[in-house]
Amino acid sequence: MAVVREFTLPDLGEGLTEAVIVQWLVEVGEVVAVDQPVVEVETAKAMVEVPCPYGGVVTARFGAAGTEVPVGAPLVTVAVGAAPEDSAGRGSAPGSANGSASVAVPADPAPGAEGAGTDAAGSGNVLVGYGTSGAAARRRRILPSAAEAPARRSATPAPPATTNGTATNGTATNGTATGDAAGTAVADGPRTVAVISPLVRRIAREHDLDLREVRGSGRDGLILRTDVESAVRALGERQSAAARTAGTADAAGPVPGEERIPLKGLRGAAAEKFSRSRREIPDATCWVDADATDLLATRRAMNVPGAPKVSLLALLARICTAALARYPELNATVDTAAQEIVRLPAVHLGFAAQTDRGLVVPVVRDAQGRTVEQLSAEIARLTDAARAGKLSPAELSRGTFTLNNYGVFGVDGSTPILNHPEAAMLGVGRIAAKPWVHDGELAVREVVQLSFTFDHRVCDGGIAGGFLRYVADCVEQPALLLRSL
């Protein structure tokens, strides 16, 4: 007999708590193999195809394209060992969401039936949150029979009609009905705060939020990051509403013809990061003009026929790693909880890349140990993956320093927002022909404006100025890099 397995959205790593369904890759009634991708989702980091660890017939799908799904919520149910035509009929039952419904399963399966079927050997594709064991028990919903349904409905107490957990109308098993564990704890005494993540506690602490007042949406009442962020937003809305006058409230209605764009997925993650950076980091910016004529000549000399091409961004990246070796104070972050500056041993260099999905910052790992040629190849690979939407969460996180080439947009200067929690960012404007004094004479040279934004908590102006001056000197005289090769 078929065993119906429920596959939930796994933990995709990097602290991600939800994802948005982009498109379904399977239909209800379709036969899927173990580890076959069933849905494509967009997280705050990247687009991900999610493989299902079960093989069988898809009996239900949960959520349409564009739906935001939290980690742990069901994605599909799969009938393991079922014939396609049998499960397809059940999957299109009336009342189902998205053309699917819960599937009845035997209450007492025969011994050995739980692990039998296509996925007996387990999944070989490991995502955070589910593994490769085929014997791990999976939650599945069981439809009550026609005789049991009225009894179950009568056994479910209505919240207003309960006193100390005892139902007043209808009779449950042993004459009592047990409510939500967290709700009971609140009624009877102080509720235990169910929090695992230190990040959740830190967010609550930064916004003066009492976690005892937050109802967790995770398993067994676990408080997730989304719960805390929702509570913070609700707190802010209540405070704003209290300060808003009646006249202001009347004038805040929707404007005819306005367009509202949800801050979700990549756009929402970027907005949250920008806001947090402005809230937490006391940044400052300095800038300088530099003659990039010799740098361009050096690049032309490197790009000889038959050799791998070296990009200008790779040369600037190499200059950054050399400058960070001289000024390691800037390859750092600030631990606000411990009130400590954390200097990092490796340079994970991020670079801003504009894509159809918005701004992303791919990260070149261990950039300090790469040559210009290696940096150029890795930057090209990450750029192609970013434009195709195929960057993994690991390739978009844990950077320590960012290089921002906004000159590609035809602008000279900028005061960018730091990529939280990084402490510094180098901005590069367009390279344009301008009058410049060279060797005591006025000449037309290729000039670029460099801007440097830094966290004033990790260093003073002397360190920042020294870093930027060294970068400008290397741009003007690339031979200085030979000292650090």
Coordinates of C-alpha atoms in Angstrom, one line a residue:
M1 CA 0.0 0.0 0.0
A2 CA 1.2 3.5 -0.8
V3 CA 2.8 5.6 2.0
V4 CA 2.3 9.3 1.6
R5 CA 5.3 11.4 2.6
E6 CA 5.2 15.2 3.2
F7 CA 8.2 17.1 2.0
T8 CA 8.7 20.5 3.7
L9 CA 10.9 23.5 2.7
P10 CA 14.3 22.6 4.2
D11 CA 16.7 25.0 5.8
L12 CA 18.6 26.4 2.9
G13 CA 21.4 27.6 5.1
E14 CA 23.0 31.1 5.9
G15 CA 20.2 31.9 8.4
L16 CA 17.5 32.0 5.7
T17 CA 14.0 31.6 7.1
E18 CA 11.7 31.7 4.1
A19 CA 11.7 31.5 0.3
V20 CA 9.4 32.6 -2.5
I21 CA 8.1 30.1 -5.0
V22 CA 9.2 31.0 -8.5
Q23 CA 7.9 28.1 -10.5
W24 CA 6.8 24.5 -10.0
L25 CA 8.9 21.9 -11.8
V26 CA 6.4 19.0 -11.4
E27 CA 2.7 18.6 -11.7
V28 CA 0.2 16.8 -9.4
G29 CA 0.1 13.1 -10.5
E30 CA 3.6 13.2 -12.0
V31 CA 6.1 10.5 -11.1
V32 CA 9.3 11.9 -9.5
A33 CA 12.6 10.2 -8.7
V34 CA 14.6 10.5 -5.5
D35 CA 16.5 13.9 -5.5
Q36 CA 14.6 15.2 -8.5
P37 CA 14.1 19.0 -8.3
V38 CA 10.4 19.7 -7.7
V39 CA 10.3 23.5 -7.3
E40 CA 12.4 26.6 -7.9
V41 CA 12.5 29.1 -5.1
E42 CA 14.0 32.5 -4.6
T43 CA 15.6 33.3 -1.3
A44 CA 17.2 36.5 -0.1
K45 CA 20.5 35.1 -1.5
A46 CA 19.8 33.3 -4.7
M47 CA 17.5 31.2 -6.9
V48 CA 17.6 27.6 -5.8
E49 CA 16.1 24.4 -7.2
V50 CA 14.9 22.2 -4.3
P51 CA 15.2 18.5 -4.8
C52 CA 12.7 16.1 -3.1
P53 CA 14.3 13.2 -1.1
Y54 CA 11.3 10.9 -1.9
G55 CA 10.5 9.0 -5.1
G56 CA 6.9 8.3 -6.1
V57 CA 3.8 10.1 -7.3
V58 CA 3.2 13.8 -6.5
T59 CA -0.2 14.0 -4.7
A60 CA -0.3 17.6 -3.7
R61 CA 1.5 20.9 -4.1
F62 CA 1.3 23.7 -1.6
G63 CA 1.4 27.3 -2.8
A64 CA 1.3 29.0 -6.1
A65 CA 4.1 31.0 -7.8
G66 CA 4.8 34.1 -5.9
T67 CA 3.8 32.6 -2.5
E68 CA 6.3 33.1 0.4
V69 CA 6.9 29.9 2.2
P70 CA 8.6 29.7 5.6
V71 CA 11.2 27.0 6.4
G72 CA 9.4 23.9 7.6
A73 CA 6.2 24.5 5.7
P74 CA 5.0 21.7 3.4
L75 CA 5.9 21.9 -0.3
V76 CA 4.6 18.7 -1.8
T77 CA 3.3 15.3 -0.7
V78 CA 4.5 12.2 -2.5
A79 CA 2.9 8.8 -2.5
V80 CA 5.7 6.3 -2.3
G81 CA 4.9 3.0 -4.0
A82 CA 1.7 4.3 -5.6
A83 CA 0.5 3.9 -9.2
P84 CA 0.4 7.3 -11.1
E85 CA -3.2 7.0 -12.0
D86 CA -4.3 6.2 -8.4
S87 CA -2.5 9.1 -6.8
A88 CA -3.4 11.6 -9.5
G89 CA -7.0 11.0 -8.8
R90 CA -6.6 11.6 -5.2
G91 CA -4.5 14.7 -5.8
S92 CA -7.3 16.5 -7.6
A93 CA -9.9 16.1 -4.9
P94 CA -12.4 18.9 -4.3
G95 CA -11.3 21.5 -1.9
S96 CA -7.7 21.1 -2.6
A97 CA -5.3 24.0 -2.8
N98 CA -3.6 24.5 -6.2
G99 CA -5.3 21.5 -7.5
S100 CA -4.2 19.2 -4.7
A101 CA -5.4 17.8 -1.4
S102 CA -4.3 15.8 1.6
V103 CA -4.2 12.1 0.9
A104 CA -5.6 9.5 3.2
V105 CA -3.1 6.9 4.3
P106 CA -3.4 3.7 6.4
A107 CA -3.4 4.4 10.1
D108 CA -1.5 1.2 10.8
P109 CA 0.8 0.4 8.0
A110 CA 2.2 -3.1 7.6
P111 CA 5.6 -3.7 9.1
G112 CA 8.3 -2.6 6.7
A113 CA 5.9 -0.4 4.7
E114 CA 7.4 2.8 6.1
G115 CA 10.7 2.4 4.4
A116 CA 9.5 0.6 1.4
G117 CA 9.1 2.1 -2.1
T118 CA 11.3 4.1 -4.4
D119 CA 13.1 6.0 -1.6
A120 CA 14.0 3.0 0.6
A121 CA 17.7 3.8 0.1
G122 CA 17.2 7.4 1.1
S123 CA 18.1 10.6 -0.6
G124 CA 21.7 11.2 -1.8
N125 CA 21.2 15.0 -2.1
V126 CA 21.8 16.7 1.2
L127 CA 20.3 20.1 2.0
V128 CA 20.5 21.6 5.5
G129 CA 17.4 20.4 7.3
Y130 CA 17.0 16.9 5.8
G131 CA 19.5 14.2 5.2
T132 CA 20.0 11.0 3.4
S133 CA 18.3 8.4 5.6
G134 CA 15.3 6.7 4.2
A135 CA 14.2 5.5 7.6
A136 CA 13.6 8.9 9.1
A137 CA 10.0 9.4 10.0
R138 CA 8.1 12.1 8.1
R139 CA 5.0 13.9 9.2
R140 CA 2.0 13.3 7.1
R141 CA -1.6 14.4 7.4
I142 CA -4.2 11.7 7.8
L143 CA -7.8 12.3 6.8
P144 CA -10.3 11.0 9.3
S145 CA -12.9 8.5 8.1
A146 CA -16.5 9.6 7.7
A147 CA -17.4 8.1 11.0
E148 CA -14.5 9.7 12.8
A149 CA -14.9 13.2 11.4
P150 CA -17.9 14.4 13.5
A151 CA -16.3 13.0 16.6
R152 CA -13.0 14.8 15.9
R153 CA -14.8 18.1 15.3
S154 CA -16.7 17.8 18.5
A155 CA -13.4 16.9 20.4
T156 CA -11.8 20.2 19.2
P157 CA -12.5 22.9 21.8
A158 CA -13.3 26.4 20.8
P159 CA -10.9 28.8 22.4
P160 CA -13.6 31.0 24.2
A161 CA -15.3 27.9 25.7
T162 CA -12.3 26.4 27.5
T163 CA -11.3 26.7 31.1
N164 CA -8.0 25.3 32.3
G165 CA -7.8 23.2 29.1
T166 CA -11.2 21.4 29.7
A167 CA -13.8 21.6 26.9
T168 CA -17.3 22.8 27.8
N169 CA -19.1 21.7 24.7
G170 CA -18.3 18.3 23.1
T171 CA -16.3 15.5 24.7
A172 CA -12.7 14.8 23.9
T173 CA -10.6 11.8 24.8
N174 CA -10.7 11.3 28.6
G175 CA -13.2 14.2 28.8
T176 CA -10.5 16.9 28.3
A177 CA -8.9 18.7 25.3
T178 CA -5.4 20.0 25.4
G179 CA -4.8 23.5 23.8
D180 CA -1.6 25.1 22.5
A181 CA 1.3 24.5 24.8
A182 CA 2.5 28.0 24.6
G183 CA -0.9 29.5 25.2
T184 CA -1.4 27.4 28.3
A185 CA 1.9 28.5 29.6
V186 CA 0.9 32.1 29.2
A187 CA -2.3 31.6 31.0
D188 CA -0.9 29.6 33.9
G189 CA 2.4 31.6 34.5
P190 CA 5.5 33.0 32.9
R191 CA 6.1 31.4 29.5
T192 CA 9.5 29.8 28.8
V193 CA 11.1 31.7 25.9
A194 CA 11.8 29.1 23.1
V195 CA 14.8 30.6 21.3
I196 CA 17.8 28.8 19.8
S197 CA 19.4 31.3 17.5
P198 CA 21.7 34.0 19.0
L199 CA 20.7 36.2 16.1
V200 CA 17.1 36.2 17.2
R201 CA 18.1 37.2 20.7
R202 CA 20.4 40.0 19.3
I203 CA 17.6 41.5 17.1
A204 CA 15.2 41.4 20.0
R205 CA 17.8 43.1 22.3
E206 CA 18.6 45.8 19.7
H207 CA 14.9 46.8 19.5
D208 CA 14.1 46.4 23.2
L209 CA 11.7 43.6 22.4
D210 CA 10.5 41.3 25.2
L211 CA 10.7 37.8 23.7
R212 CA 8.2 36.6 26.3
E213 CA 5.5 38.5 24.3
V214 CA 6.4 36.9 21.0
R215 CA 4.5 33.8 19.9
G216 CA 6.8 31.5 18.0
S217 CA 5.7 30.0 14.7
G218 CA 8.3 27.2 14.6
R219 CA 7.9 23.7 15.8
D220 CA 6.9 23.4 19.5
G221 CA 6.6 27.2 19.6
L222 CA 10.2 27.9 18.6
I223 CA 10.7 31.7 18.0
L224 CA 12.2 32.2 14.6
R225 CA 13.8 35.3 13.1
T226 CA 10.7 36.1 11.0
D227 CA 8.6 36.1 14.3
V228 CA 11.0 38.7 15.9
E229 CA 11.1 40.8 12.7
S230 CA 7.3 40.8 12.5
A231 CA 7.1 41.8 16.2
V232 CA 9.6 44.6 15.6
R233 CA 7.6 45.9 12.7
A234 CA 4.4 45.7 14.7
L235 CA 6.0 47.5 17.6
G236 CA 7.2 50.3 15.2
E237 CA 3.7 50.6 13.7
R238 CA 2.1 50.9 17.1
Q239 CA 4.5 53.6 18.1
S240 CA 4.0 55.5 14.8
A241 CA 0.2 55.2 15.1
A242 CA 0.4 56.6 18.6
A243 CA 2.4 59.7 17.4
R244 CA 0.3 60.3 14.3
T245 CA -2.4 62.9 14.4
A246 CA -5.9 62.2 13.1
G247 CA -5.3 64.7 10.2
T248 CA -2.1 62.9 9.2
A249 CA -3.9 59.6 9.3
D250 CA -6.6 60.9 7.0
A251 CA -4.0 62.2 4.5
A252 CA -2.1 58.9 4.4
G253 CA -4.6 57.0 2.2
P254 CA -3.6 55.4 -1.1
V255 CA -3.1 57.7 -4.1
P256 CA -5.0 56.7 -7.3
G257 CA -2.8 55.1 -9.8
E258 CA 0.1 54.4 -7.4
E259 CA 2.1 51.2 -7.8
R260 CA 3.1 49.1 -4.8
I261 CA 6.1 46.7 -5.2
P262 CA 6.5 44.1 -2.4
L263 CA 9.9 44.2 -0.7
K264 CA 10.5 40.5 -0.9
G265 CA 13.2 38.1 -1.9
L266 CA 16.4 39.7 -3.1
R267 CA 15.0 43.3 -3.1
G268 CA 13.7 42.9 0.5
A269 CA 17.0 41.4 1.7
A270 CA 18.9 44.3 0.2
A271 CA 16.5 46.9 1.7
E272 CA 16.9 45.4 5.2
K273 CA 20.6 45.3 4.9
F274 CA 20.8 48.9 3.7
S275 CA 18.6 50.1 6.5
R276 CA 20.5 48.1 9.1
S277 CA 23.8 49.5 7.8
R278 CA 22.6 53.1 8.1
R279 CA 21.2 52.4 11.6
E280 CA 24.2 50.7 13.1
I281 CA 27.4 51.9 11.3
P282 CA 28.8 55.5 11.8
D283 CA 30.4 55.7 8.3
A284 CA 32.5 58.4 6.8
T285 CA 33.8 58.9 3.2
C286 CA 36.9 60.4 1.7
W287 CA 37.9 60.6 -1.9
V288 CA 40.8 61.5 -4.3
D289 CA 41.4 61.9 -8.0
A290 CA 44.1 59.7 -9.6
D291 CA 45.8 59.5 -12.9
A292 CA 44.9 56.0 -14.3
T293 CA 46.8 56.3 -17.6
D294 CA 49.6 54.0 -16.6
L295 CA 47.2 51.5 -15.1
L296 CA 45.4 51.2 -18.4
A297 CA 48.7 50.9 -20.2
T298 CA 49.7 48.1 -17.8
R299 CA 46.5 46.2 -18.6
R300 CA 47.1 46.5 -22.3
A301 CA 50.6 45.1 -21.8
M302 CA 49.2 42.1 -19.8
N303 CA 46.6 41.3 -22.4
V304 CA 48.9 39.9 -25.0
P305 CA 47.5 37.6 -27.7
G306 CA 47.1 34.0 -26.6
A307 CA 47.1 34.8 -22.8
P308 CA 44.0 34.9 -20.6
K309 CA 42.5 38.4 -20.5
V310 CA 42.9 40.5 -17.4
S311 CA 40.1 42.8 -16.5
L312 CA 40.4 46.3 -15.0
L313 CA 38.4 45.2 -12.0
A314 CA 40.9 42.4 -11.3
L315 CA 43.7 44.9 -11.3
L316 CA 41.8 47.1 -8.8
A317 CA 41.0 44.0 -6.7
R318 CA 44.7 43.2 -6.5
I319 CA 45.4 46.8 -5.5
C320 CA 42.8 46.4 -2.7
T321 CA 44.3 43.2 -1.3
A322 CA 47.8 44.8 -1.3
A323 CA 46.3 47.9 0.5
L324 CA 44.5 45.7 3.1
A325 CA 47.8 43.9 3.8
R326 CA 49.2 47.3 4.7
Y327 CA 46.2 48.4 6.6
P328 CA 44.6 45.2 8.2
E329 CA 42.5 47.3 10.5
L330 CA 40.1 47.8 7.7
N331 CA 39.5 44.0 7.0
A332 CA 37.3 43.8 10.1
T333 CA 33.8 43.9 11.5
V334 CA 32.3 45.1 14.8
D335 CA 30.7 42.6 17.2
T336 CA 28.1 44.9 18.8
A337 CA 27.0 42.3 21.3
A338 CA 30.5 41.9 22.7
Q339 CA 31.5 45.5 22.0
E340 CA 34.6 44.2 20.2
I341 CA 36.4 44.9 16.9
V342 CA 37.0 41.6 15.1
R343 CA 40.0 41.7 12.7
L344 CA 39.7 39.0 10.1
P345 CA 42.7 36.9 8.8
A346 CA 41.5 36.4 5.2
V347 CA 40.2 38.8 2.6
H348 CA 36.9 37.7 1.1
L349 CA 36.5 40.4 -1.5
G350 CA 33.0 41.3 -2.6
F351 CA 32.2 43.2 -5.8
A352 CA 29.0 44.9 -6.7
A353 CA 27.2 43.5 -9.7
Q354 CA 24.0 44.8 -11.2
T355 CA 21.7 42.1 -12.6
D356 CA 18.1 41.9 -13.8
R357 CA 17.1 40.8 -10.3
G358 CA 18.8 43.7 -8.7
L359 CA 22.1 44.5 -7.0
V360 CA 24.1 41.5 -5.8
V361 CA 27.6 41.3 -4.2
P362 CA 29.4 38.0 -5.2
V363 CA 32.4 37.2 -3.0
V364 CA 35.8 36.1 -4.1
R365 CA 37.2 33.8 -1.4
D366 CA 40.7 34.3 -0.1
A367 CA 41.4 37.0 -2.6
Q368 CA 44.7 37.9 -0.8
G369 CA 46.3 34.6 -2.1
R370 CA 45.2 35.0 -5.8
T371 CA 47.1 36.5 -8.7
V372 CA 45.7 39.1 -11.0
E373 CA 45.0 36.4 -13.6
Q374 CA 43.2 34.2 -11.0
L375 CA 41.2 37.2 -9.7
S376 CA 40.1 38.0 -13.2
A377 CA 38.9 34.5 -13.9
E378 CA 37.0 34.2 -10.6
I379 CA 35.4 37.6 -11.1
A380 CA 34.3 36.6 -14.6
R381 CA 32.8 33.3 -13.3
L382 CA 30.9 34.9 -10.5
T383 CA 29.6 37.7 -12.8
D384 CA 28.2 35.1 -15.3
A385 CA 26.6 33.1 -12.5
A386 CA 25.0 36.3 -11.0
R387 CA 23.5 37.3 -14.4
A388 CA 22.1 33.8 -14.8
G389 CA 20.7 33.8 -11.2
K390 CA 22.8 30.7 -10.3
L391 CA 24.9 32.0 -7.5
S392 CA 24.7 29.9 -4.3
P393 CA 24.1 31.5 -0.9
A394 CA 27.7 30.8 0.0
E395 CA 28.9 32.8 -3.0
L396 CA 26.9 35.8 -1.8
S397 CA 27.8 36.0 1.8
R398 CA 30.5 36.4 4.4
G399 CA 32.5 39.0 2.5
T400 CA 35.0 41.2 4.5
F401 CA 35.6 44.1 2.0
T402 CA 33.7 45.3 -1.0
L403 CA 34.9 46.9 -4.3
N404 CA 32.2 49.0 -6.0
N405 CA 32.8 49.9 -9.6
Y406 CA 30.0 52.4 -10.1
G407 CA 32.0 54.0 -13.0
V408 CA 30.2 51.5 -15.3
F409 CA 27.1 53.7 -14.9
G410 CA 29.0 56.8 -16.2
V411 CA 29.3 58.6 -12.9
D412 CA 32.4 60.1 -11.2
G413 CA 31.8 59.7 -7.5
S414 CA 29.5 58.3 -4.8
T415 CA 29.1 57.9 -1.1
P416 CA 27.9 54.3 -1.0
I417 CA 26.3 52.4 1.9
L418 CA 28.6 49.9 3.6
N419 CA 27.7 46.3 3.0
H420 CA 26.9 45.4 6.6
P421 CA 28.7 44.0 8.6
E422 CA 31.8 45.0 6.6
A423 CA 33.8 47.9 7.8
A424 CA 35.0 49.4 4.5
M425 CA 34.3 49.8 0.8
L426 CA 36.3 51.2 -2.1
G427 CA 34.3 53.0 -4.8
V428 CA 35.7 53.6 -8.4
G429 CA 34.2 56.1 -10.7
R430 CA 34.4 56.4 -14.5
I431 CA 37.8 56.8 -16.1
A432 CA 37.6 59.9 -18.3
A433 CA 40.1 62.1 -20.3
K434 CA 40.8 65.3 -18.3
P435 CA 43.5 68.0 -18.2
W436 CA 46.1 66.9 -15.7
V437 CA 49.6 68.2 -14.7
H438 CA 52.0 65.4 -15.6
D439 CA 55.8 65.8 -15.2
G440 CA 55.4 69.5 -14.7
E441 CA 53.3 70.1 -17.8
L442 CA 49.6 70.2 -18.6
A443 CA 48.5 67.2 -20.5
V444 CA 45.3 65.2 -21.2
R445 CA 45.3 62.1 -19.0
E446 CA 42.9 59.3 -18.0
V447 CA 41.6 60.4 -14.6
V448 CA 39.5 58.4 -12.1
Q449 CA 37.9 59.5 -8.9
L450 CA 38.3 57.0 -6.0
S451 CA 36.1 57.2 -2.9
F452 CA 36.6 55.3 0.3
T453 CA 33.8 54.7 2.8
F454 CA 34.7 53.2 6.2
D455 CA 33.3 52.4 9.6
H456 CA 34.7 55.1 12.0
R457 CA 34.5 52.6 14.9
V458 CA 37.3 50.4 13.5
C459 CA 39.8 53.2 12.6
D460 CA 40.4 56.9 12.5
G461 CA 40.8 59.2 9.5
G462 CA 44.6 58.6 9.4
I463 CA 44.2 54.9 8.6
A464 CA 41.5 55.5 6.1
G465 CA 43.4 58.3 4.4
G466 CA 46.6 56.2 4.3
F467 CA 44.7 53.3 2.7
L468 CA 43.1 55.5 0.0
R469 CA 46.4 57.3 -0.7
Y470 CA 48.2 53.9 -1.2
V471 CA 45.4 52.7 -3.6
A472 CA 45.7 56.0 -5.6
D473 CA 49.5 55.6 -5.8
C474 CA 49.2 52.1 -7.1
V475 CA 46.7 53.3 -9.7
E476 CA 49.1 56.0 -10.8
Q477 CA 52.2 53.8 -10.6
P478 CA 51.3 50.1 -10.9
A479 CA 54.9 49.1 -10.5
L480 CA 54.5 49.7 -6.7
L481 CA 52.6 46.4 -6.7
L482 CA 55.8 44.6 -7.4
R483 CA 56.9 45.2 -3.8
S484 CA 54.1 42.9 -2.5
L485 CA 54.4 40.1 -5.1

